[in-house]
Coordinates of C-alpha atoms in Angstrom, one line a residue:
X1077 CA 173.8 73.5 -85.6
X1078 CA 170.9 74.6 -83.1
X1079 CA 168.8 71.8 -84.4
X1080 CA 170.9 68.1 -82.7
X1081 CA 170.3 70.3 -79.4
X1082 CA 167.3 68.7 -79.0
X1083 CA 166.1 64.8 -77.4
X1084 CA 163.2 63.3 -79.2
X1085 CA 160.3 62.6 -76.9
X1086 CA 160.0 59.6 -78.7
X1087 CA 163.1 58.1 -76.5
X1088 CA 160.6 58.0 -73.5
X1089 CA 160.6 55.2 -72.3
X1090 CA 157.1 54.1 -70.9
X1091 CA 158.8 51.7 -68.4
X1092 CA 160.1 53.8 -65.3
X1093 CA 160.6 52.9 -61.5
X1094 CA 157.9 55.5 -60.7
X1095 CA 155.3 53.8 -59.2
X1096 CA 151.9 55.4 -59.6
X1097 CA 150.4 53.2 -57.0
X1098 CA 150.2 56.6 -54.3
X1099 CA 151.0 60.3 -54.8
X1100 CA 153.9 62.0 -53.4
X1101 CA 152.9 64.0 -50.9
X1102 CA 154.0 67.6 -52.7
X1103 CA 151.1 65.9 -55.0
X1104 CA 149.0 68.5 -57.0
X1105 CA 147.0 66.2 -58.7
X1106 CA 143.7 68.6 -59.3
X1107 CA 146.5 71.2 -60.3
X1108 CA 148.3 69.1 -63.1
X1109 CA 145.1 68.0 -64.1
X1110 CA 143.8 71.6 -64.6
X1111 CA 146.9 73.1 -66.5
X1112 CA 146.6 69.8 -69.1
X1113 CA 142.9 69.3 -70.4
X1114 CA 143.9 67.1 -72.4
X1115 CA 145.2 64.2 -69.5
X1116 CA 141.6 65.1 -67.4
X1117 CA 140.1 64.6 -71.1
X1118 CA 142.1 61.0 -71.4
X1119 CA 140.8 60.4 -68.1
X1120 CA 137.3 60.0 -68.9
X1121 CA 137.6 57.9 -71.5
X1122 CA 139.2 54.9 -72.4
X1123 CA 142.5 55.3 -72.0
X1124 CA 144.4 53.1 -70.3
X1125 CA 146.4 56.2 -67.7
X1126 CA 145.0 55.6 -64.5
X1127 CA 145.4 59.1 -62.9
X1128 CA 147.6 62.6 -63.5
X1129 CA 150.7 61.1 -60.8
X1130 CA 150.5 58.2 -63.5
X1131 CA 150.7 60.3 -66.5
X1132 CA 152.9 61.9 -65.0
X1133 CA 156.2 59.1 -65.0
X1134 CA 155.0 57.4 -68.0
X1135 CA 155.7 61.3 -70.0
X1136 CA 155.0 64.3 -68.1
X1137 CA 158.2 63.9 -66.7
X1138 CA 160.3 63.7 -69.6
X1139 CA 158.3 66.8 -71.8
X1140 CA 158.8 69.2 -68.4
X1141 CA 154.5 68.7 -67.8
X1142 CA 153.4 72.2 -66.0
X1143 CA 151.9 71.3 -62.6
X1144 CA 151.4 69.4 -60.3
X1145 CA 154.2 70.1 -57.9
X1146 CA 152.8 72.1 -54.7
X1147 CA 156.4 74.2 -54.8
X1148 CA 156.6 77.1 -52.1
X1149 CA 158.1 80.2 -52.1
X1150 CA 161.0 80.1 -49.7
X1151 CA 162.4 76.5 -51.5
X1152 CA 165.3 75.9 -53.3
X1153 CA 165.0 76.4 -56.6
X1154 CA 166.7 74.2 -59.2
X1155 CA 166.5 73.0 -63.0
X1156 CA 163.7 70.2 -63.8
X1157 CA 167.0 68.2 -64.9
X1158 CA 167.1 64.3 -65.4
X1159 CA 170.2 64.2 -67.6
X1160 CA 173.2 64.2 -65.0
X1161 CA 171.9 60.4 -64.4
X1162 CA 170.0 59.0 -67.2
X1163 CA 171.1 60.8 -70.2
X1164 CA 174.6 61.3 -72.2
X1165 CA 175.6 63.0 -75.2
X1166 CA 179.7 61.5 -76.7
X1167 CA 181.2 64.1 -79.5
X1168 CA 182.5 63.6 -82.7
X1169 CA 186.2 63.5 -80.5
X1170 CA 185.2 61.5 -77.9
X1171 CA 183.9 64.1 -75.7
X1172 CA 182.1 63.3 -72.9
X1173 CA 178.6 65.4 -71.9
X1174 CA 176.4 65.2 -70.1
X1175 CA 173.5 67.7 -71.9
X1176 CA 173.4 69.6 -75.4
X1177 CA 174.2 72.3 -72.6
X1178 CA 176.7 72.2 -70.6
X1179 CA 180.5 72.0 -71.8
X1180 CA 182.4 68.8 -72.0
X1181 CA 183.8 67.6 -68.9
X1182 CA 186.5 64.1 -69.7
X1183 CA 187.0 62.3 -72.9
X1184 CA 185.8 58.8 -73.3
X1185 CA 188.0 56.2 -71.6
X1186 CA 188.4 52.6 -72.5
X1187 CA 186.0 51.7 -70.3
X1188 CA 187.3 47.8 -71.0
X1189 CA 189.8 49.0 -68.4
X1190 CA 187.6 50.8 -66.3
X1191 CA 184.8 50.1 -66.5
X1192 CA 182.9 52.1 -64.0
X1193 CA 184.2 55.1 -64.4
X1194 CA 182.2 56.1 -67.6
X1195 CA 179.6 57.6 -65.3
X1196 CA 180.3 57.7 -62.5
X1197 CA 183.3 60.3 -62.6
X1198 CA 184.1 62.9 -60.5
X1199 CA 183.5 65.9 -62.7
X1200 CA 179.8 64.7 -62.9
X1201 CA 179.2 63.3 -59.5
X1202 CA 180.1 67.0 -59.0
X1203 CA 177.4 68.7 -61.3
X1204 CA 174.0 65.9 -59.8
X1205 CA 175.2 67.0 -56.5
X1206 CA 174.9 71.1 -57.7
X1207 CA 171.9 70.3 -59.2
X1208 CA 170.3 68.3 -55.5
X1209 CA 171.7 71.3 -53.8
X1210 CA 170.5 74.3 -56.0
X1211 CA 174.1 75.3 -56.4
X1212 CA 174.2 76.2 -59.9
X1213 CA 177.3 76.9 -62.0
X1214 CA 176.7 78.9 -64.8
X1215 CA 176.0 76.4 -67.4
X1216 CA 172.7 75.1 -65.8
X1217 CA 171.7 78.4 -64.2
X1218 CA 172.0 79.9 -67.8
X1219 CA 170.4 76.5 -69.4
X1220 CA 167.9 78.0 -72.3
X1221 CA 166.3 74.2 -72.4
X1222 CA 165.5 72.8 -68.7
X1223 CA 162.8 74.3 -66.9
X1224 CA 163.0 75.5 -62.6
X1225 CA 161.9 73.7 -59.8
X1226 CA 162.6 72.9 -56.5
X1227 CA 165.3 70.3 -55.1
X1228 CA 162.5 68.9 -53.1
X1229 CA 160.9 67.9 -56.2
X1230 CA 164.6 67.0 -57.8
X1231 CA 165.3 64.6 -54.7
X1232 CA 161.9 63.6 -54.6
X1233 CA 161.7 62.3 -58.5
X1234 CA 165.3 61.4 -58.0
X1235 CA 165.0 58.7 -54.7
X1236 CA 162.8 56.9 -56.8
X1237 CA 165.4 56.3 -60.1
X1238 CA 167.6 55.5 -58.2
X1239 CA 165.7 53.1 -55.3
X1240 CA 168.6 51.2 -53.2
X1241 CA 171.7 53.6 -54.9
X1242 CA 173.9 54.5 -51.8
X1243 CA 173.8 57.8 -53.1
X1244 CA 171.9 60.2 -55.3
X1245 CA 174.7 61.6 -56.6
X1246 CA 175.4 58.0 -58.2
X1247 CA 174.1 57.4 -62.2
X1248 CA 171.0 55.8 -63.2
X1249 CA 170.7 53.8 -65.4
X1250 CA 171.8 55.4 -69.2
X1251 CA 168.7 55.2 -70.6
X1252 CA 169.1 57.5 -74.1
X1253 CA 172.9 57.8 -75.7
X1254 CA 173.5 60.9 -79.0
X1255 CA 176.2 60.2 -80.3
X1256 CA 177.3 63.0 -82.0
X1257 CA 178.8 61.3 -85.3
X1258 CA 180.1 64.3 -87.4
X1259 CA 180.0 68.6 -87.1
X1260 CA 180.3 69.1 -90.5
X1261 CA 177.1 69.7 -92.5
X1262 CA 175.1 69.6 -96.2
X1263 CA 172.8 72.9 -95.2
X1264 CA 174.7 76.7 -94.3
X1265 CA 171.5 77.8 -92.5
X1266 CA 171.5 81.2 -91.8
X1267 CA 171.3 81.0 -87.6
X1268 CA 174.0 78.5 -87.4
X1269 CA 177.5 78.2 -86.2
X1270 CA 178.4 76.0 -89.3
X1271 CA 177.5 78.6 -91.8
X1272 CA 180.7 80.5 -90.1
X1273 CA 184.2 80.5 -92.4
X1274 CA 185.6 79.0 -89.8
X1275 CA 183.9 76.7 -88.0
X1276 CA 185.2 73.5 -89.2
X1277 CA 183.3 70.0 -88.7
X1278 CA 185.2 66.7 -88.1
X1279 CA 183.9 62.8 -88.0
X1280 CA 183.6 60.7 -85.8
X1281 CA 186.7 57.8 -86.3
X1282 CA 186.1 54.3 -85.8
X1283 CA 188.2 53.9 -82.7
X1284 CA 185.9 56.2 -80.8
X1285 CA 182.9 54.8 -81.6
X1286 CA 184.8 50.7 -80.6
X1287 CA 185.0 52.6 -78.2
X1288 CA 181.7 53.9 -77.4
X1289 CA 180.1 50.1 -78.1
X1290 CA 182.2 49.0 -74.7
X1291 CA 180.9 51.2 -72.9
X1292 CA 179.6 49.0 -69.7
X1293 CA 176.4 51.0 -69.0
X1294 CA 174.9 49.9 -72.8
X1295 CA 172.1 48.3 -72.7
X1296 CA 170.1 47.1 -75.7
X1297 CA 167.0 46.2 -73.2
X1298 CA 167.0 49.7 -71.3
X1299 CA 169.3 52.3 -73.4
X1300 CA 168.2 54.6 -76.4
X1301 CA 170.3 55.9 -79.8
X1302 CA 170.6 58.5 -80.8
X1303 CA 172.5 59.7 -84.4
X1304 CA 173.2 62.7 -83.6
X1305 CA 175.5 65.3 -85.4
X1306 CA 176.0 69.0 -84.6
X1307 CA 175.7 68.5 -88.9
X1308 CA 173.4 65.8 -90.9
X1309 CA 173.9 63.5 -89.4
X1310 CA 174.1 60.6 -92.8
X1311 CA 176.9 63.3 -93.6
X1312 CA 179.2 61.1 -92.3
X1313 CA 180.8 58.4 -94.0
X1314 CA 180.1 55.6 -92.3
X1315 CA 177.2 56.3 -90.5
X1316 CA 175.6 53.4 -91.8
X1317 CA 178.2 50.9 -90.7
X1318 CA 177.8 52.5 -87.0
X1319 CA 174.1 52.6 -87.9
X1320 CA 174.1 49.0 -88.8
X1321 CA 176.4 48.3 -85.7
X1322 CA 174.1 48.8 -83.1
X1323 CA 170.8 47.5 -85.7
X1324 CA 172.7 44.0 -85.2
X1325 CA 173.5 44.8 -81.0
X1326 CA 169.9 44.8 -81.1
X1327 CA 169.3 49.1 -80.2
X1328 CA 166.4 50.6 -80.2
X1329 CA 167.8 54.0 -82.6
X1330 CA 167.0 57.1 -83.4
X1331 CA 168.3 59.7 -85.9
X1332 CA 168.0 62.9 -86.5
X1333 CA 168.3 64.3 -90.3
X1334 CA 167.2 67.6 -92.3
X1335 CA 166.3 64.9 -94.5
X1336 CA 167.8 67.1 -97.2
X1337 CA 169.9 65.0 -99.6
X1338 CA 169.2 62.7 -102.4
X1339 CA 169.4 59.6 -100.3
X1340 CA 170.7 56.6 -102.2
X1341 CA 169.2 53.4 -101.9
X1342 CA 171.4 51.5 -99.5
X1343 CA 170.7 55.0 -96.7
X1344 CA 167.5 54.7 -97.0
X1345 CA 166.6 50.3 -96.3
X1346 CA 168.4 52.0 -93.6
X1347 CA 166.3 54.5 -92.3
X1348 CA 163.5 52.6 -92.6
X1349 CA 164.5 50.1 -89.8
X1350 CA 164.7 53.4 -87.0
X1351 CA 163.0 53.3 -84.5
X1352 CA 162.2 56.9 -84.4
X1353 CA 163.5 59.1 -88.3
X1354 CA 163.2 63.6 -86.7
X1355 CA 163.8 65.6 -89.4
X1356 CA 164.6 69.0 -88.9
X1357 CA 162.2 71.1 -90.6
X1358 CA 161.7 74.2 -89.4
X1359 CA 158.9 75.8 -92.3
X1360 CA 157.1 74.1 -95.2
X1361 CA 156.7 77.9 -97.2
X1362 CA 159.6 77.1 -99.5
X1363 CA 160.6 80.4 -100.0
X1364 CA 161.5 81.0 -96.9
X1365 CA 163.0 77.1 -96.7
X1366 CA 165.6 78.3 -99.4
X1367 CA 166.3 81.6 -98.2
X1368 CA 167.9 81.4 -94.1
X1369 CA 168.1 76.9 -94.6
X1370 CA 169.6 77.4 -97.7
X1371 CA 170.3 74.2 -100.2
X1372 CA 167.2 72.6 -99.1
X1373 CA 164.3 71.6 -101.1
X1374 CA 161.1 70.1 -99.6
X1375 CA 160.6 68.5 -102.7
X1376 CA 163.9 66.1 -102.4
X1377 CA 162.1 66.1 -98.2
X1378 CA 158.6 64.3 -99.0
X1379 CA 160.6 62.2 -101.6
X1380 CA 163.1 61.0 -99.2
X1381 CA 160.2 60.1 -96.9
X1382 CA 157.8 58.6 -99.7
X1383 CA 160.4 56.3 -100.6
X1384 CA 161.3 55.4 -96.5
X1385 CA 158.1 54.6 -95.6
X1386 CA 157.7 52.5 -98.5
X1387 CA 160.7 50.7 -97.9
X1388 CA 159.1 50.3 -94.8
X1389 CA 156.4 48.7 -95.4
X1390 CA 158.1 46.4 -98.1
X1391 CA 160.2 45.3 -94.9
X1392 CA 157.3 45.7 -92.3
X1393 CA 158.9 47.7 -90.4
X1394 CA 157.3 51.2 -88.5
X1395 CA 159.9 53.1 -87.6
X1396 CA 157.6 56.9 -85.7
X1397 CA 158.9 60.5 -87.3
X1398 CA 159.6 63.2 -85.3
X1399 CA 160.5 66.9 -86.2
X1400 CA 162.3 69.1 -84.6
X1401 CA 161.5 72.9 -85.2
X1402 CA 163.1 76.0 -84.3
X1403 CA 161.4 79.1 -83.6
X1404 CA 161.9 82.5 -84.3
X1405 CA 160.1 85.4 -85.7
X1406 CA 160.2 84.1 -89.4
X1407 CA 159.4 81.4 -88.8
X1408 CA 156.4 81.9 -86.5
X1409 CA 153.6 83.0 -88.6
X1410 CA 154.1 79.6 -91.1
X1411 CA 154.0 77.6 -87.6
X1412 CA 150.3 76.2 -88.3
X1413 CA 150.6 75.5 -91.6
X1414 CA 154.1 73.2 -90.5
X1415 CA 151.8 71.5 -87.9
X1416 CA 149.1 70.7 -90.1
X1417 CA 151.6 69.5 -92.4
X1418 CA 153.2 67.0 -89.3
X1419 CA 149.4 66.7 -88.2
X1420 CA 148.5 65.4 -91.9
X1421 CA 152.0 63.9 -93.5
X1422 CA 151.1 61.5 -89.5
X1423 CA 154.0 62.5 -87.6
X1424 CA 154.0 61.3 -84.0
X1425 CA 156.0 64.5 -82.4
X1426 CA 157.6 67.3 -82.6
X1427 CA 159.7 69.8 -80.0
X1428 CA 160.0 73.1 -80.9
X1429 CA 162.8 74.4 -79.2
X1430 CA 163.5 78.4 -79.0
X1431 CA 166.3 79.6 -81.1
X1432 CA 169.5 81.1 -78.6
X1433 CA 171.7 83.2 -80.4
X1434 CA 175.6 82.9 -80.5
X1435 CA 178.7 84.9 -80.9
X1436 CA 179.4 83.5 -83.9
X1437 CA 177.0 84.2 -85.9
X1438 CA 175.6 87.8 -84.2
X1439 CA 175.6 89.0 -87.4
X1440 CA 172.8 86.6 -88.7
X1441 CA 169.7 88.2 -89.7
X1442 CA 167.5 85.3 -88.5
X1443 CA 165.6 86.7 -84.8
X1444 CA 164.8 84.7 -81.1
X1445 CA 161.4 85.3 -79.5
X1446 CA 163.3 86.5 -76.5
X1447 CA 165.6 89.0 -79.2
X1448 CA 162.4 91.0 -80.2
X1449 CA 160.6 94.5 -78.5
X1450 CA 158.6 92.7 -75.6
X1451 CA 154.9 93.1 -77.0
X1452 CA 155.5 91.3 -80.1
X1453 CA 157.7 88.8 -78.5
X1454 CA 154.5 87.5 -76.1
X1455 CA 152.0 88.1 -78.7
X1456 CA 154.3 85.9 -81.0
X1457 CA 154.6 82.9 -77.8
X1458 CA 151.3 83.5 -77.1
X1459 CA 150.2 82.3 -81.7
X1460 CA 152.9 79.1 -80.8
X1461 CA 151.3 77.6 -78.2
X1462 CA 148.0 78.4 -80.0
X1463 CA 149.7 76.2 -82.2
X1464 CA 150.9 73.6 -80.5
X1465 CA 146.8 72.9 -79.1
X1466 CA 145.9 72.5 -82.2
X1467 CA 149.2 69.4 -82.3
X1468 CA 147.9 68.1 -79.5
X1469 CA 144.3 68.1 -80.0
X1470 CA 144.9 65.9 -83.0
X1471 CA 147.4 63.1 -81.1
X1472 CA 151.0 65.6 -82.4
X1473 CA 153.2 65.3 -78.8
X1474 CA 154.6 68.0 -78.6
X1475 CA 157.6 69.1 -76.3
X1476 CA 159.2 72.6 -76.1
X1477 CA 163.0 72.4 -75.0
X1478 CA 162.8 74.7 -72.0
X1479 CA 160.2 77.3 -71.0
X1480 CA 161.2 79.9 -73.6
X1481 CA 156.7 79.8 -74.3
X1482 CA 156.1 81.4 -70.6
X1483 CA 154.6 84.9 -71.0
X1484 CA 158.5 85.9 -70.5
X1485 CA 161.2 88.3 -71.7
X1486 CA 164.5 89.8 -70.8
X1487 CA 162.5 92.7 -70.4
X1488 CA 159.6 91.8 -68.2
X1489 CA 159.8 91.5 -64.9
X1490 CA 157.4 88.7 -64.6
X1491 CA 159.6 86.1 -64.8
X1492 CA 158.4 83.0 -62.5
X1493 CA 161.5 80.6 -61.9
X1494 CA 159.5 77.7 -60.7
X1495 CA 157.0 77.4 -63.9
X1496 CA 156.5 74.1 -66.0
X1497 CA 156.2 74.0 -70.2
X1498 CA 153.2 72.2 -70.8
X1499 CA 154.0 70.0 -73.4
X1500 CA 152.2 66.3 -75.6
X1501 CA 149.5 64.9 -76.2
X1502 CA 148.4 62.3 -74.0

């Protein structure tokens, strides 16, 4: 399910090992502030941000902020990606992947026997080296999430993150762990592989989940957990049991859900304890919801939100609210309405992801922007950029998953591989 192919902005830790006391030699402070006027404005106010670079190391690094780095034409290109070092995904069958784009590299092992091997498997080390050298495999080369940068920039960043490590091929601290608990879903969105008759979803077993809990790198002080799925997270019959165990372990737990099913009181009480609740929602147009995402009632989503918020007030918790929004031809015209919904409903962040057509769903009537004629595609990207600025102006953080809002198109010759995407409010 494509809405599962994003990471939450709220996963970003405000504490990190990067020092902002001194700018790196290839950092251009003026360029970063010029390309991110909201950051420049924050520096003139009462913000605690000390500089553009300070903002970058606390937020911009993870949000693919535009500008800042000096990249020469002769520099080797690579992906601006730290995932193989600080991030990990585990699917319902217990297979480990470095991100949501790359195929699984190996099955989860019982780290009670070999506690240090899970994140330093040779396949992961080889992937890290390929990124450092700019010798990308086909999955990284065709990635639609991470922007391009130079190997020099990636090495600069990682050398700070991995201070004290004998090699840049070593794993860094596990900051984010996505546990895909299920591949089953209550929806049948027209653009999703789950809708295909041959699709078969799986639920994570208790044994696999307990193996995850024994991973040596899991640390409540530094590892944030995202309960996710290539389907609907809350469709797993034991999702509440899993969430309770994580919360009891002291972890900050985020969840991605379509909020389309009426939650029972026990689910409402558990959701109110989440650190971040991200709702998958592409539009607030009721007719489009019914025609594209099907089986979705905006009224059910709003009722669930109201009940979770009421419970959170009662137990004195404050989950942050986020949206995961697919961007495609049919969703762009109503994107401003969705933005105002996010602003008025108090959402802290929104992730915009680019619809990618999978071979199994070629009959799909939903059209991604890069499948449109070039002039129409660029016009829609400009509209999305306008909405991004609207959200930032109202202090809603925005993550654009990849560089798809750049003025580029498969039929255009103007693509610049070193462009980075601008994102959220300071």
